[in-house]
Coordinates of N, CA, C and O in Angstrom, one line a residue:
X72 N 11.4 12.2 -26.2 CA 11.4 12.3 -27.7 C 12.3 11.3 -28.2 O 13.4 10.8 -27.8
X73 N 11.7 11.1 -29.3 CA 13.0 9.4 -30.0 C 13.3 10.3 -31.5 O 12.6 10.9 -32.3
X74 N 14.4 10.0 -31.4 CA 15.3 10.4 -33.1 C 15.7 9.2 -33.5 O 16.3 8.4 -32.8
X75 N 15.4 9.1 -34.6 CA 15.5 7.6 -35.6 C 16.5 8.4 -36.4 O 16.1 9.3 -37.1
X76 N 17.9 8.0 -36.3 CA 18.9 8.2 -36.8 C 19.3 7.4 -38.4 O 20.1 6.4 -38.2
X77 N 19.1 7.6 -39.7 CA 18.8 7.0 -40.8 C 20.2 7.2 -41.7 O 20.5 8.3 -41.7
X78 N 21.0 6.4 -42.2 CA 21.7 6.6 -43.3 C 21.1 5.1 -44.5 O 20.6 4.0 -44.3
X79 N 21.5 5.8 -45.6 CA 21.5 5.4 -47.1 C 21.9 4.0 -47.0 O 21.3 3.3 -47.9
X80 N 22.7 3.2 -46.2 CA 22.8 2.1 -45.9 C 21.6 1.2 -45.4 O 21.1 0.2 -45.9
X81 N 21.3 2.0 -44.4 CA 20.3 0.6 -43.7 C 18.8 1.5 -44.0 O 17.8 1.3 -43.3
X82 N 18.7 2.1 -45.0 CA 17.6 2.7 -45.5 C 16.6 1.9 -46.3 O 17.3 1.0 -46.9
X83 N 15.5 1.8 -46.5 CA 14.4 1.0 -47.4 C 14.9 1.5 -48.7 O 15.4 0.6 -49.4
X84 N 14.9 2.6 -49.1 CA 14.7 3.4 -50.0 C 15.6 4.2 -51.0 O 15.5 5.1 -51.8
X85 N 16.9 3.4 -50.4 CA 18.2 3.7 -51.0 C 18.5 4.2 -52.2 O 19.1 5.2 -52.4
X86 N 17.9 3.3 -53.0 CA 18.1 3.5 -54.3 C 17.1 4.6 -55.4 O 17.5 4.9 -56.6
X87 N 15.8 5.0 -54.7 CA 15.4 6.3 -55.2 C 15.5 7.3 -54.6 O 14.8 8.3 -55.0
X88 N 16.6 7.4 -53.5 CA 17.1 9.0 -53.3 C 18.7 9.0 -54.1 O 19.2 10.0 -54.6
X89 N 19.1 7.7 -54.1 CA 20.3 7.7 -55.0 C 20.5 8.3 -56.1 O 21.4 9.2 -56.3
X90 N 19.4 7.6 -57.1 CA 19.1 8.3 -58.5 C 18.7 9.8 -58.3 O 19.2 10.5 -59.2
X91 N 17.9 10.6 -57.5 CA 17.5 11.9 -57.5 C 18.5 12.6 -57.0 O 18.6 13.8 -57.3
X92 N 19.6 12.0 -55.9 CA 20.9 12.6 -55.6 C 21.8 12.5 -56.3 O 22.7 13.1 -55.7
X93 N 22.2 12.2 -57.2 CA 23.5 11.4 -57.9 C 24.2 12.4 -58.5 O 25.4 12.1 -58.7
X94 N 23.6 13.8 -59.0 CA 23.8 14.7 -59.7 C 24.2 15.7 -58.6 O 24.1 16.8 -59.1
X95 N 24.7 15.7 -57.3 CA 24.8 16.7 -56.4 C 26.5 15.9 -55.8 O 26.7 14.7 -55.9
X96 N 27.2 16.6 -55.3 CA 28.4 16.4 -54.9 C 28.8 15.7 -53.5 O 28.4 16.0 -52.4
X97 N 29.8 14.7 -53.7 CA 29.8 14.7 -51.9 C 30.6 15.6 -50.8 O 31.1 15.1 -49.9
X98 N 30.7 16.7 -51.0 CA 31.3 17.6 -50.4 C 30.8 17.9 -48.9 O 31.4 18.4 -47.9
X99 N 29.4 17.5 -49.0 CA 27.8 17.8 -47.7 C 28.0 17.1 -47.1 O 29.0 16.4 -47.3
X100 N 27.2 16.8 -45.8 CA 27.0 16.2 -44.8 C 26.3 16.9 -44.3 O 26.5 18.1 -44.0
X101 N 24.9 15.8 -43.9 CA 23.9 16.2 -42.7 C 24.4 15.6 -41.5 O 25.0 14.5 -41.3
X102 N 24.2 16.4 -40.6 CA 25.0 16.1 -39.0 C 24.1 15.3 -38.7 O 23.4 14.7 -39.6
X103 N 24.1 15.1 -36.8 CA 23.3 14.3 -36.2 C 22.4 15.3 -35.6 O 21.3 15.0 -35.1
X104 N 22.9 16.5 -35.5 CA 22.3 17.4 -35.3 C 21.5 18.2 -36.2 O 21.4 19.4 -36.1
X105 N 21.0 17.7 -37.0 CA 20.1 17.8 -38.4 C 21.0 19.4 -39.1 O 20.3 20.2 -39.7
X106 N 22.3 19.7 -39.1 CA 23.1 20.8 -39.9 C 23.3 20.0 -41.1 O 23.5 18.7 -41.1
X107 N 23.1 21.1 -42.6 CA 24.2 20.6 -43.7 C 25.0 21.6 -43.6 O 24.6 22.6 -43.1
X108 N 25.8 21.5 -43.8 CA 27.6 21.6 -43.8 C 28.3 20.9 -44.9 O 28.1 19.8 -45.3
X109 N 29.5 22.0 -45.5 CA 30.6 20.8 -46.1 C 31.1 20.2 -44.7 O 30.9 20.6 -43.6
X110 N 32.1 18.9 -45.4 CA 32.6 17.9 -44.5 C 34.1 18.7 -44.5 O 34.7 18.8 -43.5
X111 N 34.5 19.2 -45.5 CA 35.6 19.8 -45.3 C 35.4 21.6 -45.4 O 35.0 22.1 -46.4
X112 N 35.8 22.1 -44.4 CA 35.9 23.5 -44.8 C 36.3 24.4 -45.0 O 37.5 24.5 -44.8
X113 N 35.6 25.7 -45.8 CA 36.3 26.3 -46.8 C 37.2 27.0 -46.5 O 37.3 27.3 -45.3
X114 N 38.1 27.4 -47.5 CA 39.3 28.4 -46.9 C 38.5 30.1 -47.1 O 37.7 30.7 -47.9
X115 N 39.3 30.5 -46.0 CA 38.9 32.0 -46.0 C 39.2 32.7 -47.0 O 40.3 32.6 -47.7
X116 N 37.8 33.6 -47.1 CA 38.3 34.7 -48.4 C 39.5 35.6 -48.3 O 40.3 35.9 -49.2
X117 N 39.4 35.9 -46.9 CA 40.8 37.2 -46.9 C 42.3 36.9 -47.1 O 43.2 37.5 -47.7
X118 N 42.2 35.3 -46.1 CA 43.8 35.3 -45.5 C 43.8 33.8 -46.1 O 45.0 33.5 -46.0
X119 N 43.2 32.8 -46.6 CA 43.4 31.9 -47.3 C 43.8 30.3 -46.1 O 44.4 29.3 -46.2
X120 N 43.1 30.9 -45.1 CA 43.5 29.6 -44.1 C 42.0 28.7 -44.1 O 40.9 29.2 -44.5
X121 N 42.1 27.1 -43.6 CA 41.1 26.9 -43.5 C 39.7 27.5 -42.1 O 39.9 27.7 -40.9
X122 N 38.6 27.5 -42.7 CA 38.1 27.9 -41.7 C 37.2 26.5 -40.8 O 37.0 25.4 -41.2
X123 N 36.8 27.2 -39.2 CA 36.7 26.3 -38.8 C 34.8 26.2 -38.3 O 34.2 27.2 -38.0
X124 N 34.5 25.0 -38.4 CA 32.5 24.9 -38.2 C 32.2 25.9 -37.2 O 32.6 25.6 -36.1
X125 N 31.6 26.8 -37.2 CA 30.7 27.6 -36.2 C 29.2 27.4 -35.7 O 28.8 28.3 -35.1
X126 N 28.7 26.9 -35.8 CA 27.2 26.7 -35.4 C 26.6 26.6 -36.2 O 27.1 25.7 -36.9
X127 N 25.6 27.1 -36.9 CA 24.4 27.3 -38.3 C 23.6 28.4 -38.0 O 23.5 29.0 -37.0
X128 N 23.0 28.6 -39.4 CA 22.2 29.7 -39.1 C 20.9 28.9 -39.8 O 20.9 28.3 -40.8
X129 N 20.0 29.0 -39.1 CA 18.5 28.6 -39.9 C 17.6 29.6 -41.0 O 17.4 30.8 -40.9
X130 N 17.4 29.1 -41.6 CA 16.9 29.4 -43.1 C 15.4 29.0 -43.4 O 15.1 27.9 -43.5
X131 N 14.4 30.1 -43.4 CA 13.1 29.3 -43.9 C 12.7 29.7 -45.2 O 13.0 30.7 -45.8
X132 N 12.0 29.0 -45.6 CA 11.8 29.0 -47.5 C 10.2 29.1 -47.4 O 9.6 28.1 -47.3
X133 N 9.7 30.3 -47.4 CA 8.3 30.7 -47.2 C 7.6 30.3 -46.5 O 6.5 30.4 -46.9
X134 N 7.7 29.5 -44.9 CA 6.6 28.9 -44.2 C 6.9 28.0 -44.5 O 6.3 27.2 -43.6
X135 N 7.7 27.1 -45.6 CA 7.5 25.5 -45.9 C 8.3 24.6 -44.9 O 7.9 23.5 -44.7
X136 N 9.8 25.1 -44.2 CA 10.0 24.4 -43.1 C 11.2 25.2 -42.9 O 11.5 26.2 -43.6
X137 N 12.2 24.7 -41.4 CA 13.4 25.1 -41.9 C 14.2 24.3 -41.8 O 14.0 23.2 -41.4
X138 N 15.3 24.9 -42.2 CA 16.9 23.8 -42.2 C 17.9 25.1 -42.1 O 18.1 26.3 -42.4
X139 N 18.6 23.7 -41.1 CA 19.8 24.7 -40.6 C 21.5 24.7 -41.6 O 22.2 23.8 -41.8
X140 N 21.5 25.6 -41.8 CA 22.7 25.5 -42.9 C 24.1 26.0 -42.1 O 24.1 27.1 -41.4
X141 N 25.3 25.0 -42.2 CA 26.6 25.1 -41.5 C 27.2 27.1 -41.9 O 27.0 27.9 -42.8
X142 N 28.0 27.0 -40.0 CA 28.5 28.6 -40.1 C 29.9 28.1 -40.2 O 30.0 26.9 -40.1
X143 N 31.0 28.9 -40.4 CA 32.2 29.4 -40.4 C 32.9 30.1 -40.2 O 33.1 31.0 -40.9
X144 N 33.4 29.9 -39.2 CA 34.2 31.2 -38.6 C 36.2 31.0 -38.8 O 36.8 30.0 -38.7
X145 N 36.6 32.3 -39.3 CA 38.2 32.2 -39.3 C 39.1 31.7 -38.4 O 38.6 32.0 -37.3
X146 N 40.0 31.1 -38.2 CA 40.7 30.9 -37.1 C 41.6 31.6 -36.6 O 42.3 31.5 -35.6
X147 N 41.7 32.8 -37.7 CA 43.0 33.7 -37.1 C 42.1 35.4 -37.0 O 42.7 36.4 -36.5

């Protein structure tokens, strides 16, 4: 199997996902492992520490596909 590994840089098309993205935050990151995830993670609800990436959980949106969305687990 081949993965064509793509960023916004050496992309054809840079500039019309730009404009359709531009209104969303850079807090995301798609892995290489096709996860979105924040880049930094959140602090725990209970104890206020940061938490740390746990795996993902996959998500499907009626049969249309899925994507795997970043987990978090506490560190204490």
């Amino acid at each position: 199997m081949t993965i064509l590994n793509c960023t916004l840089l050496n992309f054809a098309h840079a500039g019309i996902f730009s404009s359709i993205f531009k209104n969303y935050s850079d807090d995301f990151e798609y892995t290489t492992n096709e996860i979105f995830r924040k880049i930094v993670s959140p602090d725990c609800p209970k104890c206020g520490y940061q938490m740390n990436h746990n795996g993902y959980n996959n998500h499907c949106k009626k049969g249309l596909g899925n994507v795997k969305i970043g987990r978090y687990v506490c560190p204490i």
